[in-house]
Short mmCIF file of C-alpha atoms and ligand atoms in Angstrom, two decimals:
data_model
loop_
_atom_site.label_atom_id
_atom_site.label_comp_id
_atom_site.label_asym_id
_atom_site.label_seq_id
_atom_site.Cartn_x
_atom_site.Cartn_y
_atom_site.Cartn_z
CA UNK U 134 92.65 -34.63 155.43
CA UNK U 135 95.14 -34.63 158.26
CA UNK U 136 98.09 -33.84 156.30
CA UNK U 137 96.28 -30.52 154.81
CA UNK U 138 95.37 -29.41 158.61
CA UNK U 139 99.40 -30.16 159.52
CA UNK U 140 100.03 -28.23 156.80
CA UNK U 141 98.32 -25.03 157.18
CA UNK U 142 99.01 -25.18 160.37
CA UNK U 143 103.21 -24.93 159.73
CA UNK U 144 102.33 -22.05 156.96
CA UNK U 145 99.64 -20.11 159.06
CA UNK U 146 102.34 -20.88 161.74
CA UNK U 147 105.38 -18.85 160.08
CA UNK U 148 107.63 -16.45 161.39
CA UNK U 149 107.55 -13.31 159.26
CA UNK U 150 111.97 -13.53 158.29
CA UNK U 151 110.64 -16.95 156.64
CA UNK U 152 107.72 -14.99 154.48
CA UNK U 153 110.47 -15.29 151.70
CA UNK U 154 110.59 -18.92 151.77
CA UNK U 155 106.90 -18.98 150.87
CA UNK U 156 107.63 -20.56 147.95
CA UNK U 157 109.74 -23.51 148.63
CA UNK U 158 107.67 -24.09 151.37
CA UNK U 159 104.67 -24.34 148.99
CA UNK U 160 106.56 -26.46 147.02
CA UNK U 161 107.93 -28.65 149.98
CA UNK U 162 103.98 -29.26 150.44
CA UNK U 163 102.93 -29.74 146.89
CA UNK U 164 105.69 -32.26 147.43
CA UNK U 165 104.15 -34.05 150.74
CA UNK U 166 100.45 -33.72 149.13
CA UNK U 167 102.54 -36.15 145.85
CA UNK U 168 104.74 -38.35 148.14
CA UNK U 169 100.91 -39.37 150.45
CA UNK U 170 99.36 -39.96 146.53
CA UNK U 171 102.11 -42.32 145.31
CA UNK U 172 101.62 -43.93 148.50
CA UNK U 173 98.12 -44.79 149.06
CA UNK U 174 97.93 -46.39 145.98
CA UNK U 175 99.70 -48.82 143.48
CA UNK U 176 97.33 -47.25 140.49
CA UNK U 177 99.56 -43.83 140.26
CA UNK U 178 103.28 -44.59 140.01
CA UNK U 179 104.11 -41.27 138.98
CA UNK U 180 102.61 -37.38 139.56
CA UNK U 181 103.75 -33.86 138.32
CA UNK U 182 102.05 -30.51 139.55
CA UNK U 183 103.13 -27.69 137.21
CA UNK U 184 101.34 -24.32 136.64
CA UNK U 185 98.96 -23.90 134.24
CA UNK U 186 101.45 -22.11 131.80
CA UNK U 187 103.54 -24.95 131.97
CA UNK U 188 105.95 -25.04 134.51
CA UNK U 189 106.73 -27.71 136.65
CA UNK U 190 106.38 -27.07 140.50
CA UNK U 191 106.72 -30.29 142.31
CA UNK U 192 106.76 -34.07 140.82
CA UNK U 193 107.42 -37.82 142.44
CA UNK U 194 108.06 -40.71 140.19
CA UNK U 195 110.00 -44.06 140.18
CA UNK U 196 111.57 -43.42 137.57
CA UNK U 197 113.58 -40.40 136.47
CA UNK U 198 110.66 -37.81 134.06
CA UNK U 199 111.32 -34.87 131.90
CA UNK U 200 109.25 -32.67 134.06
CA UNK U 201 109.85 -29.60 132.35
CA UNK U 202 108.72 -30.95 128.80
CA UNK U 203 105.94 -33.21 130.62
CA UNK U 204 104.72 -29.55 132.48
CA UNK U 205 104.32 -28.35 129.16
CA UNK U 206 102.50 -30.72 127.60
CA UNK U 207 100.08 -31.06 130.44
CA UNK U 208 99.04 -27.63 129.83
CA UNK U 209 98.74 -27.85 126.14
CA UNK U 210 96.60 -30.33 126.36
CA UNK U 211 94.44 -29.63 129.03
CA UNK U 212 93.62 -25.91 127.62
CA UNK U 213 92.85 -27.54 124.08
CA UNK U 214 90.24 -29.81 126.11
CA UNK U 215 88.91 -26.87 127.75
CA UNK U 216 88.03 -25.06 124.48
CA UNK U 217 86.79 -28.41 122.74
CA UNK U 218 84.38 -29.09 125.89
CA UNK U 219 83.56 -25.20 126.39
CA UNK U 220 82.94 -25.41 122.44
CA UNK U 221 80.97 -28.46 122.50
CA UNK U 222 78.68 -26.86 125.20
CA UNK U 223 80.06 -28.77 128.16
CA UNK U 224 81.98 -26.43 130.16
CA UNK U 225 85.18 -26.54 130.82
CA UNK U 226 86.97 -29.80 130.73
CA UNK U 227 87.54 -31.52 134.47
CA UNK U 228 90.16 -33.88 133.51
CA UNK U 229 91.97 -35.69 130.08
CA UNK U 230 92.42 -39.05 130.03
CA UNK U 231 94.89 -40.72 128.21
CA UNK U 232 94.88 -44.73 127.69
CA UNK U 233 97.75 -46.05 126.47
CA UNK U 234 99.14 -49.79 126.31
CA UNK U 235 101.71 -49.38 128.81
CA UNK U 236 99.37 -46.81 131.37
CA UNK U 237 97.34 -43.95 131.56
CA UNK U 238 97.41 -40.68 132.58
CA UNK U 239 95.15 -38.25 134.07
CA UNK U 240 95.86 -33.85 133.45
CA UNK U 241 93.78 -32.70 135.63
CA UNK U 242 92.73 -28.59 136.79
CA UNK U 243 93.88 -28.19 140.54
CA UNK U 244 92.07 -24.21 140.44
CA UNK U 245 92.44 -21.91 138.12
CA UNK U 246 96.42 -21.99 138.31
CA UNK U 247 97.71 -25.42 138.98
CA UNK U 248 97.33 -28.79 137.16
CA UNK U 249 98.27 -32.64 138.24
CA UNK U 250 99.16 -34.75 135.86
CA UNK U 251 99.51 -38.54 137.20
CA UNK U 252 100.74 -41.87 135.67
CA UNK U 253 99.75 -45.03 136.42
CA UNK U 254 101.06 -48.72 135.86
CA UNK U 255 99.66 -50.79 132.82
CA UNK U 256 97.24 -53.04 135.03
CA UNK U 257 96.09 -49.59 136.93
CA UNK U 258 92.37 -49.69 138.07
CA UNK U 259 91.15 -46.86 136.76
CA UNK U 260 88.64 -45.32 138.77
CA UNK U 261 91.08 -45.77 141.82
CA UNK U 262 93.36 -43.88 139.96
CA UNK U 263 90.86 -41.22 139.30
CA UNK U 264 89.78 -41.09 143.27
CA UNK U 265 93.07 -40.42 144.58
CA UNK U 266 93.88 -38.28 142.12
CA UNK U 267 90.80 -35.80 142.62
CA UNK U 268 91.56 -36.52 146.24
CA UNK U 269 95.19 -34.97 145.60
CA UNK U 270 93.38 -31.85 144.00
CA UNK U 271 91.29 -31.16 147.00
CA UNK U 272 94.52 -30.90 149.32
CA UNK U 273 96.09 -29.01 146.45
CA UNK U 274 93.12 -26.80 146.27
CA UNK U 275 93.26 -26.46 150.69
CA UNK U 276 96.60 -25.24 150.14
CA UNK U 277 96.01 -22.71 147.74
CA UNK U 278 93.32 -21.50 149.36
CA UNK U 279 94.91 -21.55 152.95
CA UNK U 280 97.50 -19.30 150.95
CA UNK U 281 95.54 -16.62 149.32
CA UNK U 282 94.65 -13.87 151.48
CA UNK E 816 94.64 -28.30 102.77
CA UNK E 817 96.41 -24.83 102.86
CA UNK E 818 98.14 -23.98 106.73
CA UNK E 819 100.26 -21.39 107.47
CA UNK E 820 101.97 -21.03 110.64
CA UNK E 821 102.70 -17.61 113.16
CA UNK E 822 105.70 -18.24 115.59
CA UNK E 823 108.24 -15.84 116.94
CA UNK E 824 108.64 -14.67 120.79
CA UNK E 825 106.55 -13.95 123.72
CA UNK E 826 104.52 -10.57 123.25
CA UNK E 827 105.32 -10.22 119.87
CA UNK E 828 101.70 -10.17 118.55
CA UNK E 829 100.98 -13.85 117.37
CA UNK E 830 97.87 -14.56 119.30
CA UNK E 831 96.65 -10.37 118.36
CA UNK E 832 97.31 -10.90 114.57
CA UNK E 833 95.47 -14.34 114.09
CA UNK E 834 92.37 -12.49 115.81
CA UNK E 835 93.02 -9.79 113.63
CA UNK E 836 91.86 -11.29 110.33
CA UNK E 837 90.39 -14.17 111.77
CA UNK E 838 86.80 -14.74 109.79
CA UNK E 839 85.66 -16.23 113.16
CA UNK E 840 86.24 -15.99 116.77
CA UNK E 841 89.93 -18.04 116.76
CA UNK E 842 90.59 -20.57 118.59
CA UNK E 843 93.25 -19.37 121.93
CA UNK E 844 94.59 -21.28 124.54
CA UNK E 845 95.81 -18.61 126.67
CA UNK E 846 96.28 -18.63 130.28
CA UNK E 847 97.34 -16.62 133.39
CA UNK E 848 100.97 -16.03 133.07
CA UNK E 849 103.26 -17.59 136.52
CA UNK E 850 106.95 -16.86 134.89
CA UNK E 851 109.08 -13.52 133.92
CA UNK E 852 106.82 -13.79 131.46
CA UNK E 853 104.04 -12.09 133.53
CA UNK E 854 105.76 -8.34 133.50
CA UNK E 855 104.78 -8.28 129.40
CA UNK E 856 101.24 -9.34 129.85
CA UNK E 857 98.97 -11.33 131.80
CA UNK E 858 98.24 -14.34 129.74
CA UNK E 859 100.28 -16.54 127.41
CA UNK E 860 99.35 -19.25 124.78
CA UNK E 861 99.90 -22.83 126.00
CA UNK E 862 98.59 -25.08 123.18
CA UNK E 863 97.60 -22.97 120.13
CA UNK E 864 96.13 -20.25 118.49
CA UNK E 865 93.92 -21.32 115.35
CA UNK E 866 91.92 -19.83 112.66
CA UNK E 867 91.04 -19.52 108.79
CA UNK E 868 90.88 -16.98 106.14
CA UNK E 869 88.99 -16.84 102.76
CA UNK E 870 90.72 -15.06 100.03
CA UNK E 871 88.92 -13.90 96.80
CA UNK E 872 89.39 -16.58 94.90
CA UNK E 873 87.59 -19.10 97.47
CA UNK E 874 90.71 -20.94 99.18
CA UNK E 875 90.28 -21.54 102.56
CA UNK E 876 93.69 -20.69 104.60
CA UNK E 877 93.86 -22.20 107.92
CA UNK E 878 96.23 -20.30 110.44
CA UNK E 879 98.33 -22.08 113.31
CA UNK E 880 99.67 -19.84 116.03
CA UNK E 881 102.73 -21.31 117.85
CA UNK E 882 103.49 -20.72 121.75
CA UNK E 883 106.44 -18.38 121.72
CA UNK E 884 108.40 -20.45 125.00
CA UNK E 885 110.71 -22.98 124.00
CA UNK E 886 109.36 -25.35 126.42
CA UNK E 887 106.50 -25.74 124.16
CA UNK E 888 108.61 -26.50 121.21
CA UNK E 889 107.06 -29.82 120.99
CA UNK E 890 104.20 -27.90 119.68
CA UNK E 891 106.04 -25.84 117.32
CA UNK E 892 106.83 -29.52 115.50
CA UNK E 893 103.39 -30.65 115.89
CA UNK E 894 101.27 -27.73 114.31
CA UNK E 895 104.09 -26.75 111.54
CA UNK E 896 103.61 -30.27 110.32
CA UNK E 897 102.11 -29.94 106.62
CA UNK E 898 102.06 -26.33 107.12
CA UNK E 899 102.87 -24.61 103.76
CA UNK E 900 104.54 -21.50 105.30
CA UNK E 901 105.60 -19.30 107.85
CA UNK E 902 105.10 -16.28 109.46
CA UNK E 903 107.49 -14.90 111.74
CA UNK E 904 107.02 -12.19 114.37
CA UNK E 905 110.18 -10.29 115.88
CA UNK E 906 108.85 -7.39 118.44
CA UNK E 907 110.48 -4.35 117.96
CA UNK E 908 110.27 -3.36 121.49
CA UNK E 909 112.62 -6.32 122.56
CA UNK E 910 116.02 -5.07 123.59
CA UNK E 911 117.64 -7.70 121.26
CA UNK E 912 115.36 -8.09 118.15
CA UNK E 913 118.12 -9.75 115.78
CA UNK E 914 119.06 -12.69 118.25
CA UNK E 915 115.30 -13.56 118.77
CA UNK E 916 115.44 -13.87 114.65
CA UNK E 917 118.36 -15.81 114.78
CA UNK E 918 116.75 -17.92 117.49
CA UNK E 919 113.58 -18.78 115.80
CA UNK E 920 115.03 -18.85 112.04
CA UNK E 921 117.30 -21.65 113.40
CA UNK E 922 114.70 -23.57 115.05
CA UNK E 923 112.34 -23.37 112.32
CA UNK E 924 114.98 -23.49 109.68
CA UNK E 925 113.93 -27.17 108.00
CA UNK E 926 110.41 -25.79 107.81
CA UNK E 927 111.73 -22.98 106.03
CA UNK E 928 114.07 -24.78 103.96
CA UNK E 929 111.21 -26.87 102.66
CA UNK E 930 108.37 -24.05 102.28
CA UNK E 931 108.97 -20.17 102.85
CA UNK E 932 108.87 -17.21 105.13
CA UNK E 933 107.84 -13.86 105.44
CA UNK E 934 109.04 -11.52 108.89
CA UNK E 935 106.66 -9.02 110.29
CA UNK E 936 108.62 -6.74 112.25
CA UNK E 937 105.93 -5.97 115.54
CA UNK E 938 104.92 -2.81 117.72
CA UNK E 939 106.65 -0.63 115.04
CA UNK E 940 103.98 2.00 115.94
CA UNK E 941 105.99 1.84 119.45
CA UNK E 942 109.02 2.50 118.15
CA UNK E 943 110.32 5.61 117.07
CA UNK E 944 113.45 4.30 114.65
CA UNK E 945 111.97 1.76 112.21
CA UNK E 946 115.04 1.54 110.26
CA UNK E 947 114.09 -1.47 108.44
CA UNK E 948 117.18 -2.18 107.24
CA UNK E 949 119.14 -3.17 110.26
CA UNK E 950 117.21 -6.58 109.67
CA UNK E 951 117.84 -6.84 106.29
CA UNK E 952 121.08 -6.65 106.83
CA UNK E 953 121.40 -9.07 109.32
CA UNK E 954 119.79 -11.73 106.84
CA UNK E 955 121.62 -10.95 104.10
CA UNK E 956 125.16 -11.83 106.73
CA UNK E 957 122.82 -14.61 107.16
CA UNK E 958 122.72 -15.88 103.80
CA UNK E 959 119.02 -15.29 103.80
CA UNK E 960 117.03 -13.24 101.88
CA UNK E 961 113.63 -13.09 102.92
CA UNK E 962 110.78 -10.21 103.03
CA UNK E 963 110.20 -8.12 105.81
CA UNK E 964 107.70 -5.27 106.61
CA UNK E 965 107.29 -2.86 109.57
CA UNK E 966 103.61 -4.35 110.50
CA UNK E 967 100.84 -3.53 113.67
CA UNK E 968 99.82 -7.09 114.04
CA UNK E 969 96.10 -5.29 115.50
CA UNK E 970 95.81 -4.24 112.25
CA UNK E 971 93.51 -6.73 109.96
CA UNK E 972 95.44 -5.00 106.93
CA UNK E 973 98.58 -4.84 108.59
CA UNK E 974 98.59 -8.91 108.81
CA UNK E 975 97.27 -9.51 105.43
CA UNK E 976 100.04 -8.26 103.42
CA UNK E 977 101.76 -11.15 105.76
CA UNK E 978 99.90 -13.27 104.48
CA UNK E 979 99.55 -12.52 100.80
CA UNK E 980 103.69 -11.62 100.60
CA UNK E 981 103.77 -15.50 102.06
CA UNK E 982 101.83 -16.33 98.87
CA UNK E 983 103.40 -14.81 96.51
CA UNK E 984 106.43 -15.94 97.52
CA UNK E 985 105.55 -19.49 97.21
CA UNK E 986 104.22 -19.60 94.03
CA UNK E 987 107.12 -18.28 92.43
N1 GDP P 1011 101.06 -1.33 119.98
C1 GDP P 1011 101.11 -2.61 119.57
N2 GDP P 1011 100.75 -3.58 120.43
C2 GDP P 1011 100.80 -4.86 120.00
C3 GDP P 1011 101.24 -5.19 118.70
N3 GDP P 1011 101.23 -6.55 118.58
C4 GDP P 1011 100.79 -7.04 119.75
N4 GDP P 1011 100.53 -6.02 120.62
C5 GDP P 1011 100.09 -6.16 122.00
O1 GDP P 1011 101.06 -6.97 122.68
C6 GDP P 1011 100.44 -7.84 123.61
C7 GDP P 1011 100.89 -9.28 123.38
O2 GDP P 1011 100.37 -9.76 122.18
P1 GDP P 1011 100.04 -11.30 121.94
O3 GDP P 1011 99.26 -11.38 120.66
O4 GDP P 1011 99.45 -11.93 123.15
O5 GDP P 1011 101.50 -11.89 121.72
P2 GDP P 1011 101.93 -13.43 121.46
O6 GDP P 1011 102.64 -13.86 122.70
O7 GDP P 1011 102.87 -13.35 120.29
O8 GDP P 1011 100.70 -14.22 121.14
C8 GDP P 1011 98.95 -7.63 123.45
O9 GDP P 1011 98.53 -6.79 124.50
C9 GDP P 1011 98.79 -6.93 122.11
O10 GDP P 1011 97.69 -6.07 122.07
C10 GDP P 1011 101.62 -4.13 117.80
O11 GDP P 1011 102.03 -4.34 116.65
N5 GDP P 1011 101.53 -2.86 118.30
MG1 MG P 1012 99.96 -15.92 122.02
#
């Protein structure tokens, strides 16, 4: 968890005149926590945070993605597994999986306002996928709580 | 299978008139708000709002709820698929009520070309000139003639007429 202690450190570090860059800096990280996931493993070739309304906040992917529509999505689907697991007696849903030919992909809650949503490659393993991905989650989840007074 | 779907903007009631006449608690995907949408209200649908209705005669009518963004508008296609109808909702309380028509009449204006719709003009109990006719207007430049009523979508009654002017009009 080294790169979550460097990166409270530079935000509990901050110079009040850069309180208004709060944001983008909290984005710049989101996009650190994304570029560390894509690189310690060849199962996730792709990740997207976005806000749980469906809004894209940071995303790293070979390929060029439609983050905004892929944002929205995520969230659609994750809050329709919520209610089906809640509904089903369950609790609320940790994660969707989606296998497809070509990949699968994980939505899943990163507390109570953020989602990941990762890709991975056809021949993926996928409970390495799964690993990193909750890993991912738990520096999101540092963050947000090394943020919120 | 009869399906009728509520769309229209942010805030103007879609989620709140569903649960208004829903026979049982509806299915809502709403969740904390993070945009501009967050100075009209707290939470916003992401997925769907769903429920059902029994009228006298025994027909079951299911009813879809739309998110009102447009970056959900991939949902928009997915639950107006086999849907029989629509209901729109325009908020009264929006500073430009007749382009958010416009806006969602074009958008949904295969599905209406195929089935039918009915406009429930929202928060009218907000507003202290309900001239009505302003909107009629604006459809008939339109080329469109379609009903609208001056509704409170917290009102169970209010929502119904909606529903049973949707109806009527389709089985003309
Ligand atoms: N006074 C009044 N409030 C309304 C009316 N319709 C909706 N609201 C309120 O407006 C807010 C947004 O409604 P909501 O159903 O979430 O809108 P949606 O985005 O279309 O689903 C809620 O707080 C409702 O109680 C109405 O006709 N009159
Ligand atoms: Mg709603």
């Amino acid at each position: 968890m080294q790169i979550i202690k460097d990166i409270i450190e530079t935000l509990q570090n901050k110079s009040p005149n850069k309180v208004i860059d709060a944001s983008t800096q909290f984005n710049q990280q989101l996009q650190i926590i994304l570029k560390s996931l894509l690189q310690a493993t060849d199962n996730i070739n792709a990740a997207l945070i976005s806000s749980a309304d469906g809004i894209a906040k940071s995303q790293v992917a070979a390929n060029p993605m439609d983050e905004h529509r892929f944002a929205a999505m995520s969230s659609a689907l994750l809050a329709l597994s919520d209610n089906l697991s809640k509904e089903a007696g369950k609790g609320t849903a940790e994660n969707v999986l989606i296998e497809s030919k070509q990949g699968k992909i994980f939505i899943l809650h990163a507390g109570p306002h953020l989602l990941l949503t990762v890709f991975t490659p056809a021949a993926a393993n996928l409970g390495m996928a799964l690993a990193h991905a909750r890993q991912a989650v738990h520096q999101i989840n540092a963050l947000v709580e090394a943020l919120t007074p | 299978m009869y399906k009728i779907i509520f769309t229209g903007p942010v805030g103007a009631g879609k989620t709140t008139a569903i649960g208004a006449i829903s026979e049982t608690p509806p299915v809502a995907t709403d969740v904390p708000c993070s945009d501009d949408t967050r100075a009209i209200k707290a939470t916003t649908t992401v997925a769907m709002d769903y429920s059902y209705i029994t009228l006298e005669d025994g027909t079951r009518v299911h009813l879809y709820g739309t998110p009102g963004q447009e970056r959900f508008n991939f949902m928009w296609e997915i639950l107006a698929r086999d849907g029989i109808g629509l209901i729109l909702l325009i908020n009264r309380d929006h500073p430009n009520p007749l382009q958010q028509l416009d806006f969602y009449l074009n958008a949904f204006s295969e599905f209406i070309t195929q089935t039918a719709v009915v406009i429930g003009l929202t928060k009218s109990d907000l507003q202290d000139n309900n001239d009505i006719t302003t909107f009629q207007d604006h459809l008939y430049q339109r080329n469109q003639i379609f009903p609208v009523f001056d509704i409170d979508a917290r009102s169970a009654d209010d929502v119904k007429i909606l529903v049973h002017a949707l109806l009527a009009v389709l089985n003309q």
